[in-house]
């Protein structure tokens, strides 16, 4: 049976059962009871098959990487090695933050396949909850937990250079995913590209203006260089609101196939930028029953709390481990609480500005680039949708160009409110 | 015979002959005439044996990496894998700039040994020429050539992300050399360290002041992070004036065992910072016959010309290859000569400030750290030496803390003159 899967082949509901039978650890996860397995393919992403496997005595999810971008077809080939890096990042981040990362049960390099914990109902994709107007009281606390732990513990503040460069070298192999991000986030929105689309004709002139905005394009070049060159921590690499599954009691981060050693602000910015998109989409979801004003307030509080909690937790980890084996800030040099606070303040200020820049770039690409977000797509009235998108776009351009003028997240929230 | 060298062992003048006999390419380099070979060990560095091998029909240099820092002894172990990275960088940089990098004839990983072109007399170490007060009319032109080509052609301005990350991953292996730099450049000078030394008692309070200078230590932390995290180009990694051999007609860069993908400014800064050290040492070399004033003028012109030529050549390479396969600045985005010039100006301004910061850090560590420079060591009067060193140290602190206020190299030269 094992021989049948000695070469890569895409699985379907039928061959998946044969596959499971050939892997003892998966069988035992089902207590060897494979009768009446329910298998459902639910991949709504672009890059993978995702099978939910539920038996009478156990369950898991099987995610298999495909060799092309599913929504575009075989014209856009993708390395299936990304499954290796997704599994590696899930394991590493899961070790650092087990409460918010699903456990990996099994990884098969040949088949580009990961078996992991099935996040049962009522878990839904956070973005769908945001479109539906559902508040998640733990979200800011949980996501700040996830980001502070995964980023701090994979940085040089915590690790030796030797450990760090080992990780950097390994994840250099995930270069195809990095190149995809470079293209869709930092390049395509600022040039004519066959993949770009926007709410036309309403945003035609807005999209054209981006391509002519010299100040913006100069800042985008700097962010792109940071993304390509700065190995600051093992980042998730695609931390938008569809990479998070939630219930009222649980927050789980999935889909880390873009993981590599990059700038921390790319993760924090992705999450906050997508919350800002959710905010600007709310007017398009408002109706006579619900004007969404209260919900917009919750989103803004969540943005503010996420950053402030992240900052506090990151610094708390730093203080906790300041005499550890991290090599960036030796205690013999940063040897008083005064200078410790000064370097921490500078670090967080720089990270804050990176976060705003990357977050804004992620917003822009969701409005004029290849991949759009359900937040806006769910607004059926194109004119109304374009209005929401334009306000988000204006705010994103401001954040990207003027990010260094913002001192704290409260000022960003004020700017979002003014852009309403 | 080959079997004798199947494991690492340090060579001496006798065993080296057996080694040469066992390597056909070395024998043929000598036209198989090994009678009357002259062999001289000339390593004045800390880390290696260097044998000059001269026969009647050919010559070469054999450099063998040792497993400890020679000046400190076996207490400071060093990976001999650095010979691999030195050979790899010599080959890569030699390919990009053959006029200023000696040719590699042979590399032996097991023996941590490189055979390369012997740079015959009158080639001397540039630093010795600077101490002797010798002008090198080609120096600025040649070094700007070397730095612009090696840095541009190994950056993302010229290369695809795929090529870049392959290089980054490979040179992550040279981590022990990176850690040595981190320690001696960015850490030891700012803390109590058994390896630190300075011209005592004259500079005791200057050294103590460095350890208490909060503004300085905050800037040093930022530079250290850039050094550890920013994979901008394949840099030489140790480009001081003892890594350059010169005659009136030739400029050759050697000793690239610290090479890795790091910030470009670390190379440019190392070279300019060591020229600034040479400037401040001149008053200590002045005597009744030669007040060294004319020579100081030549050093300042060389500093100014090196940066300006480097900047012009780097931008010329960028213009020449702007429609190539480099992925940092796509021509479809940076699509007019106006925006092309704007991004180039911003890039060079950032690189200039990195250069000043790293250059200053390299100056400081040569005055209060473990490894000093002959420029100052050759001044036998300790009081006079300390005076020269203090003026260099003051200028370095200014450059490091205020580097972003300098707009161009002429302003730096003015500051050097004022520090005289």
mmCIF file of N, CA and C in Angstrom, chain B residues 1 238 362 405:
data_model
loop_
_atom_site.group_PDB
_atom_site.id
_atom_site.type_symbol
_atom_site.label_atom_id
_atom_site.label_comp_id
_atom_site.label_asym_id
_atom_site.label_seq_id
_atom_site.Cartn_x
_atom_site.Cartn_y
_atom_site.Cartn_z
ATOM 1 N N UNK B 1 50.448 9.081 -1.186
ATOM 2 C CA UNK B 1 50.782 10.434 -0.718
ATOM 3 C C UNK B 1 49.522 11.188 -0.319
ATOM 4 N N UNK B 238 35.433 42.125 6.170
ATOM 5 C CA UNK B 238 36.593 42.538 6.973
ATOM 6 C C UNK B 238 37.496 43.458 6.138
ATOM 7 N N UNK B 362 33.850 50.400 13.459
ATOM 8 C CA UNK B 362 35.126 49.738 13.186
ATOM 9 C C UNK B 362 36.301 50.560 13.719
ATOM 10 N N UNK B 405 22.771 63.032 10.025
ATOM 11 C CA UNK B 405 22.828 64.466 9.721
ATOM 12 C C UNK B 405 23.806 64.776 8.594
#
